[in-house]
Amino acid sequence: MKKFLHMLLALALMAALLTGSVFAALDRNAFSSSVRLSDATRLYSSTQLISTTDGVKAAQEHYVRYEGERDVRPIVAFGSEIYGASTINQIAKKLADDDLSIVAGINASFFDTETGIPYGLVVTDGVLRTASTDMPSVGFFSDGSAIIGSPELELRLCTPDGGETPIFYNKRLNTSNGIGLYSRDYDSMTKNKVSAYNLLLKPTGRAEWLTMSGTLELEITGIKADTASCSIPEGYFVLAIAENSIYASALDNMKSLKQGDRVTIRTSCARDWENVMYACSGSELLVENGTPCEEFTLDSEKKSASRTAIGITKDNALILYTVDQVDSSSGGMNLAELADRMAEEGCVTALNLDGGGSTSLGAVYPGYSAGATVNSPEDGSLRACANFIFLVRDTTRARAAEQLFLYPYGMQAVLPGAQVNMTVKAADGNYMAAELPGDVSYGADGGSVSEKGVLTVDDDASGYVTVYASSGGLE
């Protein structure tokens, strides 16, 4: 059922409520504020009015539209290990240590809140880091293009007797999920809570890690029985199955293997996914072939919540989307409303990511050297999550200022006579923070600005007030 979603700023909403104006009469794009984060990346903020059976609710949304460019690319990032969770700020610091500058980022996979282990798969730098049951996912290629759908990923253990068994990779072991493979991407220990039969494995072939499609040849170098948390030495893998596994034949086959035997891990996926460099899983598709989905397993009660989503438009732009549920000013969305909204933004395919208290969108505003949280987290603070999707560029040394940015950006709601603190920032051609080229001077239509950047709106002002700033020949 298609919902009609309207865009407007808080001031326009207040005026409409006070005067009884009809929402449909408002220009749905007139009150959307935006700021350019790079040559082909723009951050949008707006308020949606959503018609519901109980009336109309407001929902504050923030999203990034990335249209692809040489210097900015999408990646997936997590902390030092798969086990555990990290905040977006912690991951940003890790990326900075790798000489990557963040343009923007959102939280991504659903995860086990006890362990921080994400559901589905994760790929970074072309290496498979974790995987289990096939789930709808998003993948990114080296040229910055993206794919959303089911990777159809399979991992199989091939033993010397010719047997093949499906396995999972870097997930917590229990008595009913069969055989698991662990690497140092997971942690230095398997950290399982059930007693397990463990085989220590060392790569013997040309490959030393798993990819979306290929083989990894391993030799058994040690056996540790009745051990829940088994050490994973650097450069080694551990193959584990619960001692009380419901798969008795799989346990027997594992115990028949001996030191010196060789096994092979074979991975395969849908052909379109073979060359993804980064990937992570979500939950359900929101949009397929340009049509919003209507039925969702995760949202059977159709509850409103903070939401995070990612979509690809017909012109291959990438949409990183969040909507907040924090108080009466922002009521969140259910999945049907989210699906409609992603379709309205032109997505031909879109994927639901982890929402609720996990929902977070961060960005580095032009002229600033550090990132900021754009949305309003449901918990009041940033939640540690399993992984994040970022738009990044290689860190470069700031050059001379080439452009100025005036903050607060975009359209703001003010009253006649109000005062607003304005800030001017300079950036080079790559949007990196740069020194202001000279003293800042201000001007305003409908108000005045002091030397310190304080805007005072005229007492009789109505409509729009435009503020100007200049420094060293830049405006």
Short mmCIF file of C-alpha atoms in Angstrom, two decimals:
data_model
loop_
_atom_site.label_atom_id
_atom_site.label_comp_id
_atom_site.label_asym_id
_atom_site.label_seq_id
_atom_site.Cartn_x
_atom_site.Cartn_y
_atom_site.Cartn_z
CA MET A 1 0.00 0.00 0.00
CA LYS A 2 1.66 3.20 -1.21
CA LYS A 3 2.07 5.90 1.43
CA PHE A 4 2.19 9.54 0.33
CA LEU A 5 5.28 11.08 1.92
CA HIS A 6 5.76 14.82 2.15
CA MET A 7 8.96 16.75 2.79
CA LEU A 8 8.97 19.93 4.85
CA LEU A 9 10.94 21.78 7.45
CA ALA A 10 9.86 22.12 11.08
CA LEU A 11 8.81 25.76 10.62
CA ALA A 12 6.59 24.91 7.70
CA LEU A 13 5.08 22.05 9.70
CA MET A 14 4.30 24.39 12.59
CA ALA A 15 2.69 26.92 10.24
CA ALA A 16 0.61 24.23 8.58
CA LEU A 17 -0.64 22.92 11.91
CA LEU A 18 -1.46 26.40 13.19
CA THR A 19 -3.29 27.53 10.06
CA GLY A 20 -4.87 24.22 9.13
CA SER A 21 -3.05 24.14 5.80
CA VAL A 22 -3.37 21.02 3.69
CA PHE A 23 -0.11 19.01 3.69
CA ALA A 24 -0.54 18.01 0.07
CA ALA A 25 -0.30 21.65 -0.96
CA LEU A 26 3.32 21.83 0.17
CA ASP A 27 6.19 21.44 -2.30
CA ARG A 28 7.67 18.13 -1.18
CA ASN A 29 11.22 19.14 -2.16
CA ALA A 30 11.21 22.80 -1.16
CA PHE A 31 12.33 22.25 2.41
CA SER A 32 15.04 19.64 2.00
CA SER A 33 18.48 20.85 3.13
CA SER A 34 21.67 19.42 1.70
CA VAL A 35 25.43 19.88 1.70
CA ARG A 36 28.00 18.51 -0.73
CA LEU A 37 30.52 16.16 0.94
CA SER A 38 32.56 15.54 -2.21
CA ASP A 39 32.21 16.22 -5.92
CA ALA A 40 29.68 13.42 -6.34
CA THR A 41 28.42 12.88 -2.78
CA ARG A 42 25.70 14.94 -1.12
CA LEU A 43 24.12 14.71 2.35
CA TYR A 44 20.37 15.42 2.60
CA SER A 45 18.27 16.12 5.70
CA SER A 46 14.50 16.55 5.75
CA THR A 47 11.32 15.80 7.62
CA GLN A 48 8.84 13.34 6.16
CA LEU A 49 5.13 13.53 6.92
CA ILE A 50 3.61 10.07 6.68
CA SER A 51 -0.11 9.38 6.50
CA THR A 52 -1.11 6.63 8.94
CA THR A 53 -4.38 5.16 10.15
CA ASP A 54 -3.97 7.30 13.28
CA GLY A 55 -3.31 10.54 11.40
CA VAL A 56 0.01 12.01 10.31
CA LYS A 57 3.42 11.37 11.85
CA ALA A 58 6.70 13.18 11.26
CA ALA A 59 9.95 11.32 10.63
CA GLN A 60 13.37 12.96 10.46
CA GLU A 61 15.53 11.43 7.74
CA HIS A 62 19.18 11.83 6.78
CA TYR A 63 20.68 10.17 3.76
CA VAL A 64 23.71 10.32 1.48
CA ARG A 65 23.55 10.08 -2.30
CA TYR A 66 26.80 8.90 -3.87
CA GLU A 67 27.01 9.04 -7.65
CA GLY A 68 30.42 7.44 -8.08
CA GLU A 69 33.75 9.20 -8.48
CA ARG A 70 37.37 8.29 -8.86
CA ASP A 71 38.59 9.54 -5.48
CA VAL A 72 35.73 8.29 -3.26
CA ARG A 73 34.72 4.65 -2.93
CA PRO A 74 32.39 2.51 -0.76
CA ILE A 75 33.84 -0.06 1.64
CA VAL A 76 32.76 -2.28 4.55
CA ALA A 77 34.76 -2.03 7.78
CA PHE A 78 34.72 -3.66 11.21
CA GLY A 79 36.96 -3.61 14.28
CA SER A 80 40.13 -5.62 14.83
CA GLU A 81 38.18 -8.91 14.94
CA ILE A 82 34.80 -10.27 13.90
CA TYR A 83 34.08 -11.16 17.53
CA GLY A 84 33.04 -8.00 19.38
CA ALA A 85 31.47 -4.73 18.26
CA SER A 86 32.72 -1.19 17.69
CA THR A 87 31.19 2.28 17.37
CA ILE A 88 31.37 4.24 14.16
CA ASN A 89 33.89 6.58 15.81
CA GLN A 90 36.17 3.68 16.74
CA ILE A 91 36.11 2.36 13.18
CA ALA A 92 36.76 5.86 11.84
CA LYS A 93 39.94 6.02 13.93
CA LYS A 94 41.03 2.61 12.61
CA LEU A 95 40.51 3.77 9.03
CA ALA A 96 42.45 6.96 9.73
CA ASP A 97 45.37 4.81 10.88
CA ASP A 98 45.17 3.15 7.45
CA ASP A 99 45.37 6.59 5.77
CA LEU A 100 41.72 6.60 4.75
CA SER A 101 39.55 9.67 5.23
CA ILE A 102 35.82 9.17 5.79
CA VAL A 103 33.30 11.05 3.71
CA ALA A 104 30.23 9.42 5.30
CA GLY A 105 29.15 6.12 6.84
CA ILE A 106 26.20 4.13 8.20
CA ASN A 107 25.83 1.05 10.38
CA ALA A 108 25.27 -2.17 8.47
CA SER A 109 24.70 -5.84 9.46
CA PHE A 110 22.35 -7.22 12.07
CA PHE A 111 24.39 -8.99 14.73
CA ASP A 112 24.35 -11.08 17.90
CA THR A 113 24.28 -8.50 20.69
CA GLU A 114 26.14 -10.83 23.09
CA THR A 115 29.11 -11.51 20.81
CA GLY A 116 28.96 -8.75 18.20
CA ILE A 117 29.19 -11.41 15.46
CA PRO A 118 27.30 -10.26 12.34
CA TYR A 119 24.69 -12.38 10.64
CA GLY A 120 25.42 -13.41 7.07
CA LEU A 121 28.68 -12.66 5.29
CA VAL A 122 31.36 -9.98 5.46
CA VAL A 123 34.00 -9.35 2.76
CA THR A 124 36.77 -6.77 3.03
CA ASP A 125 39.70 -6.23 0.64
CA GLY A 126 38.39 -9.15 -1.42
CA VAL A 127 38.78 -11.58 1.50
CA LEU A 128 35.86 -13.49 3.02
CA ARG A 129 35.87 -12.75 6.76
CA THR A 130 32.73 -14.54 7.97
CA ALA A 131 29.77 -16.40 6.43
CA SER A 132 26.85 -18.67 7.25
CA THR A 133 23.35 -19.04 5.81
CA ASP A 134 22.88 -17.11 2.57
CA MET A 135 21.15 -13.77 3.22
CA PRO A 136 20.29 -10.71 1.10
CA SER A 137 23.47 -8.64 0.98
CA VAL A 138 25.15 -5.62 -0.56
CA GLY A 139 28.51 -5.84 -2.32
CA PHE A 140 30.92 -3.25 -3.71
CA PHE A 141 33.37 -3.63 -6.58
CA SER A 142 36.76 -1.99 -7.05
CA ASP A 143 35.28 0.63 -9.39
CA GLY A 144 32.82 1.77 -6.68
CA SER A 145 29.76 0.13 -8.26
CA ALA A 146 27.42 -1.92 -6.08
CA ILE A 147 25.18 -4.99 -6.17
CA ILE A 148 22.27 -5.96 -3.90
CA GLY A 149 20.75 -9.44 -3.77
CA SER A 150 21.55 -12.98 -2.65
CA PRO A 151 25.22 -13.98 -3.12
CA GLU A 152 24.32 -17.68 -3.02
CA LEU A 153 27.52 -18.26 -1.10
CA GLU A 154 28.40 -21.82 -0.10
CA LEU A 155 31.34 -23.18 1.90
CA ARG A 156 32.11 -26.89 1.80
CA LEU A 157 34.68 -29.03 3.59
CA CYS A 158 36.22 -31.61 1.24
CA THR A 159 37.92 -34.55 3.00
CA PRO A 160 40.45 -37.13 1.66
CA ASP A 161 37.74 -39.78 1.28
CA GLY A 162 35.90 -37.58 -1.24
CA GLY A 163 33.23 -36.45 1.19
CA GLU A 164 31.84 -32.89 1.12
CA THR A 165 30.09 -31.18 4.04
CA PRO A 166 28.60 -27.66 4.26
CA ILE A 167 30.29 -25.55 6.94
CA PHE A 168 30.00 -22.06 8.42
CA TYR A 169 32.82 -19.58 8.89
CA ASN A 170 33.72 -17.47 11.92
CA LYS A 171 30.42 -17.87 13.80
CA ARG A 172 29.79 -19.15 17.34
CA LEU A 173 29.53 -22.94 17.53
CA ASN A 174 26.60 -24.77 19.11
CA THR A 175 25.37 -28.36 19.13
CA SER A 176 23.06 -27.90 16.13
CA ASN A 177 24.95 -25.82 13.56
CA GLY A 178 27.43 -28.45 12.40
CA ILE A 179 31.08 -27.76 11.51
CA GLY A 180 32.66 -24.34 11.75
CA LEU A 181 35.93 -22.93 10.42
CA TYR A 182 37.80 -20.18 12.32
CA SER A 183 40.58 -17.80 11.37
CA ARG A 184 42.40 -14.98 13.16
CA ASP A 185 39.87 -12.60 11.64
CA TYR A 186 37.50 -14.02 14.24
CA ASP A 187 39.75 -13.61 17.30
CA SER A 188 42.79 -15.28 18.82
CA MET A 189 40.46 -17.92 20.36
CA THR A 190 37.32 -19.64 19.11
CA LYS A 191 35.50 -18.51 22.29
CA ASN A 192 32.86 -21.23 21.98
CA LYS A 193 30.78 -22.12 25.03
CA VAL A 194 30.25 -25.79 24.17
CA SER A 195 32.90 -28.49 24.34
CA ALA A 196 34.29 -29.02 20.84
CA TYR A 197 36.51 -31.29 18.81
CA ASN A 198 39.07 -29.01 17.14
CA LEU A 199 41.47 -29.56 14.26
CA LEU A 200 44.38 -27.14 13.84
CA LEU A 201 44.98 -26.43 10.13
CA LYS A 202 47.80 -24.73 8.22
CA PRO A 203 47.43 -23.54 4.58
CA THR A 204 49.60 -25.54 2.18
CA GLY A 205 48.63 -24.19 -1.23
CA ARG A 206 49.02 -20.83 -2.93
CA ALA A 207 45.93 -19.37 -1.21
CA GLU A 208 46.24 -18.31 2.42
CA TRP A 209 42.69 -17.01 2.94
CA LEU A 210 39.15 -17.54 1.71
CA THR A 211 37.52 -15.64 -1.15
CA MET A 212 33.98 -15.66 -2.52
CA SER A 213 34.92 -18.33 -5.04
CA GLY A 214 37.96 -20.60 -4.84
CA THR A 215 39.73 -23.28 -2.83
CA LEU A 216 41.89 -23.26 0.28
CA GLU A 217 44.12 -26.30 0.87
CA LEU A 218 44.95 -27.10 4.50
CA GLU A 219 46.98 -29.65 6.43
CA ILE A 220 46.00 -30.92 9.88
CA THR A 221 48.83 -30.06 12.27
CA GLY A 222 47.16 -30.70 15.61
CA ILE A 223 44.04 -31.97 17.40
CA LYS A 224 42.40 -30.59 20.54
CA ALA A 225 39.45 -32.57 21.84
CA ASP A 226 37.01 -31.54 24.58
CA THR A 227 38.03 -27.89 24.27
CA ALA A 228 35.47 -25.10 24.15
CA SER A 229 37.73 -22.12 23.45
CA CYS A 230 40.60 -23.21 21.23
CA SER A 231 43.60 -21.04 20.38
CA ILE A 232 43.90 -19.85 16.75
CA PRO A 233 47.61 -19.28 16.01
CA GLU A 234 48.57 -16.56 13.55
CA GLY A 235 48.44 -17.93 9.99
CA TYR A 236 46.41 -21.00 11.00
CA PHE A 237 42.76 -22.06 10.91
CA VAL A 238 40.70 -24.15 13.35
CA LEU A 239 37.98 -26.57 12.27
CA ALA A 240 35.50 -27.30 15.09
CA ILE A 241 32.40 -29.33 15.81
CA ALA A 242 30.54 -29.72 19.11
CA GLU A 243 31.35 -32.92 21.00
CA ASN A 244 27.59 -33.33 21.56
CA SER A 245 26.65 -32.35 18.00
CA ILE A 246 23.31 -33.55 16.70
CA TYR A 247 25.22 -34.47 13.53
CA ALA A 248 26.81 -37.68 14.78
CA SER A 249 28.12 -38.74 11.37
CA ALA A 250 29.84 -35.37 10.86
CA LEU A 251 31.48 -35.71 14.28
CA ASP A 252 32.63 -39.23 13.44
CA ASN A 253 34.08 -38.04 10.12
CA MET A 254 35.97 -35.26 11.89
CA LYS A 255 37.39 -37.70 14.42
CA SER A 256 38.53 -40.05 11.66
CA LEU A 257 40.90 -37.37 10.35
CA LYS A 258 44.45 -37.50 11.69
CA GLN A 259 47.49 -35.26 11.86
CA GLY A 260 49.09 -34.88 8.42
CA ASP A 261 45.83 -35.38 6.51
CA ARG A 262 44.90 -32.67 4.05
CA VAL A 263 41.47 -31.12 3.57
CA THR A 264 40.13 -28.48 1.19
CA ILE A 265 37.67 -25.66 1.82
CA ARG A 266 35.76 -24.88 -1.36
CA THR A 267 33.77 -21.63 -1.73
CA SER A 268 31.32 -20.76 -4.48
CA CYS A 269 28.88 -17.92 -5.10
CA ALA A 270 26.65 -16.41 -7.78
CA ARG A 271 28.75 -15.32 -10.75
CA ASP A 272 27.81 -11.65 -10.32
CA TRP A 273 29.33 -11.69 -6.82
CA GLU A 274 32.68 -13.35 -7.58
CA ASN A 275 34.66 -10.11 -7.80
CA VAL A 276 33.17 -8.08 -4.96
CA MET A 277 35.85 -6.39 -2.86
CA TYR A 278 33.57 -5.52 0.07
CA ALA A 279 30.25 -6.95 1.17
CA CYS A 280 27.95 -7.43 4.16
CA SER A 281 24.50 -8.86 4.74
CA GLY A 282 21.25 -7.16 5.68
CA SER A 283 17.88 -8.71 6.42
CA GLU A 284 15.18 -8.34 3.77
CA LEU A 285 14.92 -6.61 0.42
CA LEU A 286 12.88 -3.40 0.52
CA VAL A 287 12.71 -2.73 -3.23
CA GLU A 288 12.96 -5.20 -6.11
CA ASN A 289 12.99 -4.13 -9.77
CA GLY A 290 11.88 -0.65 -8.75
CA THR A 291 8.80 -1.90 -6.87
CA PRO A 292 8.48 -1.53 -3.07
CA CYS A 293 8.08 -4.83 -1.24
CA GLU A 294 4.98 -5.13 0.96
CA GLU A 295 5.40 -8.16 3.22
CA PHE A 296 8.27 -8.49 5.70
CA THR A 297 9.08 -11.29 8.12
CA LEU A 298 11.05 -8.96 10.39
CA ASP A 299 8.22 -6.41 10.62
CA SER A 300 5.12 -8.57 10.90
CA GLU A 301 3.61 -6.17 13.47
CA LYS A 302 4.43 -3.14 11.29
CA LYS A 303 6.06 -1.21 14.12
CA SER A 304 7.74 2.14 13.61
CA ALA A 305 11.41 2.31 14.52
CA SER A 306 14.68 3.97 13.61
CA ARG A 307 15.79 2.42 10.33
CA THR A 308 18.92 2.08 8.21
CA ALA A 309 18.87 1.06 4.55
CA ILE A 310 20.97 1.05 1.40
CA GLY A 311 19.75 1.26 -2.18
CA ILE A 312 20.92 1.47 -5.79
CA THR A 313 19.10 3.77 -8.21
CA LYS A 314 18.44 3.20 -11.90
CA ASP A 315 21.38 5.49 -12.72
CA ASN A 316 23.61 3.47 -10.33
CA ALA A 317 23.76 6.07 -7.57
CA LEU A 318 24.11 4.66 -4.05
CA ILE A 319 21.71 5.78 -1.30
CA LEU A 320 22.82 5.41 2.34
CA TYR A 321 19.65 6.09 4.31
CA THR A 322 18.63 6.57 7.96
CA VAL A 323 15.43 7.69 9.65
CA ASP A 324 15.13 8.37 13.39
CA GLN A 325 12.65 7.46 16.08
CA VAL A 326 13.60 9.60 19.07
CA ASP A 327 10.60 11.63 20.31
CA SER A 328 7.42 13.27 19.06
CA SER A 329 9.43 15.13 16.40
CA SER A 330 10.49 11.92 14.66
CA GLY A 331 8.39 8.78 14.76
CA GLY A 332 10.52 6.47 12.63
CA MET A 333 9.08 4.17 9.96
CA ASN A 334 7.86 0.63 9.53
CA LEU A 335 9.42 -1.42 6.76
CA ALA A 336 6.61 -0.80 4.27
CA GLU A 337 7.03 2.95 4.74
CA LEU A 338 10.79 2.58 4.41
CA ALA A 339 10.37 0.57 1.21
CA ASP A 340 8.12 3.26 -0.27
CA ARG A 341 10.62 5.96 0.67
CA MET A 342 13.57 4.13 -0.94
CA ALA A 343 11.53 3.64 -4.12
CA GLU A 344 10.66 7.35 -4.13
CA GLU A 345 14.38 8.11 -4.08
CA GLY A 346 14.66 6.18 -7.33
CA CYS A 347 16.03 2.90 -5.96
CA VAL A 348 15.52 -0.08 -8.22
CA THR A 349 16.77 -2.33 -5.43
CA ALA A 350 17.18 -1.64 -1.72
CA LEU A 351 18.15 -3.59 1.38
CA ASN A 352 17.11 -3.21 5.02
CA LEU A 353 20.05 -2.95 7.43
CA ASP A 354 20.18 -3.06 11.23
CA GLY A 355 17.96 -0.37 12.77
CA GLY A 356 16.67 0.68 16.16
CA GLY A 357 19.42 1.76 18.51
CA SER A 358 22.02 0.74 15.93
CA THR A 359 20.93 3.35 13.40
CA SER A 360 23.72 5.86 12.89
CA LEU A 361 24.94 8.11 10.10
CA GLY A 362 28.22 9.96 10.38
CA ALA A 363 29.87 12.41 8.00
CA VAL A 364 32.86 14.70 7.75
CA TYR A 365 31.51 18.10 6.83
CA PRO A 366 33.67 20.01 4.33
CA GLY A 367 36.23 22.13 6.10
CA TYR A 368 36.20 19.98 9.23
CA SER A 369 38.97 17.54 10.09
CA ALA A 370 36.81 15.27 12.29
CA GLY A 371 33.53 13.49 11.70
CA ALA A 372 30.16 14.26 13.28
CA THR A 373 27.06 12.22 14.03
CA VAL A 374 24.38 13.45 11.65
CA ASN A 375 21.30 11.65 12.96
CA SER A 376 19.87 11.37 16.48
CA PRO A 377 20.69 7.88 17.84
CA GLU A 378 17.73 6.20 19.51
CA ASP A 379 19.74 5.35 22.64
CA GLY A 380 21.00 8.91 22.99
CA SER A 381 24.54 7.74 22.17
CA LEU A 382 26.30 5.73 19.48
CA ARG A 383 25.85 1.96 19.76
CA ALA A 384 28.72 -0.44 19.11
CA CYS A 385 27.83 -2.44 15.98
CA ALA A 386 29.29 -5.36 14.03
CA ASN A 387 30.29 -3.40 10.93
CA PHE A 388 29.70 -0.25 8.93
CA ILE A 389 29.48 0.88 5.31
CA PHE A 390 31.69 3.89 4.58
CA LEU A 391 32.45 6.17 1.70
CA VAL A 392 36.19 6.85 1.94
CA ARG A 393 39.04 8.51 0.09
CA ASP A 394 42.80 8.26 0.50
CA THR A 395 44.04 10.81 3.01
CA THR A 396 45.85 13.67 1.35
CA ARG A 397 47.74 16.63 2.75
CA ALA A 398 45.51 19.69 2.77
CA ARG A 399 46.34 22.20 0.07
CA ALA A 400 45.41 25.87 -0.17
CA ALA A 401 41.75 26.73 0.33
CA GLU A 402 39.64 26.58 -2.84
CA GLN A 403 36.11 26.74 -1.42
CA LEU A 404 34.21 28.07 1.60
CA PHE A 405 31.36 26.45 3.52
CA LEU A 406 28.93 28.31 5.76
CA TYR A 407 27.40 26.54 8.76
CA PRO A 408 24.73 25.72 9.80
CA TYR A 409 24.25 24.57 6.21
CA GLY A 410 21.10 24.57 4.15
CA MET A 411 17.75 25.81 5.31
CA GLN A 412 17.13 26.52 8.99
CA ALA A 413 13.90 27.46 10.75
CA VAL A 414 14.16 30.82 12.54
CA LEU A 415 11.82 33.47 13.95
CA PRO A 416 11.98 37.25 13.35
CA GLY A 417 14.54 38.83 15.67
CA ALA A 418 16.32 35.50 16.31
CA GLN A 419 20.08 35.18 16.54
CA VAL A 420 22.07 32.38 14.92
CA ASN A 421 25.79 31.66 15.29
CA MET A 422 27.38 31.26 11.86
CA THR A 423 30.70 29.50 11.18
CA VAL A 424 32.82 29.61 8.03
CA LYS A 425 35.13 26.73 7.11
CA ALA A 426 37.57 26.43 4.24
CA ALA A 427 38.40 23.30 2.22
CA ASP A 428 40.75 22.47 -0.61
CA GLY A 429 39.60 21.01 -3.92
CA ASN A 430 39.43 17.55 -2.32
CA TYR A 431 37.14 18.80 0.47
CA MET A 432 39.91 18.42 3.05
CA ALA A 433 40.05 21.04 5.84
CA ALA A 434 42.23 24.01 4.88
CA GLU A 435 43.25 27.30 6.46
CA LEU A 436 40.99 30.27 5.82
CA PRO A 437 42.72 32.44 3.21
CA GLY A 438 41.96 35.69 5.07
CA ASP A 439 39.64 37.52 7.41
CA VAL A 440 35.98 36.57 7.12
CA SER A 441 33.36 39.15 6.22
CA TYR A 442 29.60 38.56 6.28
CA GLY A 443 26.45 39.93 4.75
CA ALA A 444 22.77 39.04 4.91
CA ASP A 445 19.52 39.81 3.11
CA GLY A 446 16.87 40.17 5.82
CA GLY A 447 19.28 40.53 8.72
CA SER A 448 22.75 41.58 9.85
CA VAL A 449 25.84 39.57 10.81
CA SER A 450 28.41 40.74 13.36
CA GLU A 451 32.17 40.41 12.88
CA LYS A 452 32.01 37.33 15.12
CA GLY A 453 29.47 35.66 12.83
CA VAL A 454 26.28 36.19 14.82
CA LEU A 455 23.28 36.58 12.51
CA THR A 456 20.45 38.77 13.84
CA VAL A 457 17.27 38.33 11.82
CA ASP A 458 15.29 41.52 11.14
CA ASP A 459 12.27 41.96 13.38
CA ASP A 460 10.00 42.29 10.36
CA ALA A 461 11.65 39.51 8.33
CA SER A 462 9.46 36.98 6.52
CA GLY A 463 10.17 34.30 3.97
CA TYR A 464 13.87 33.64 3.40
CA VAL A 465 16.99 35.23 4.88
CA THR A 466 20.16 34.59 2.83
CA VAL A 467 23.56 34.81 4.51
CA TYR A 468 26.83 35.42 2.63
CA ALA A 469 30.46 35.03 3.66
CA SER A 470 33.78 35.75 1.97
CA SER A 471 37.46 35.23 2.80
CA GLY A 472 40.55 35.94 0.71
CA GLY A 473 38.64 36.19 -2.54
CA LEU A 474 36.50 33.09 -1.92
CA GLU A 475 32.76 33.39 -1.31
#
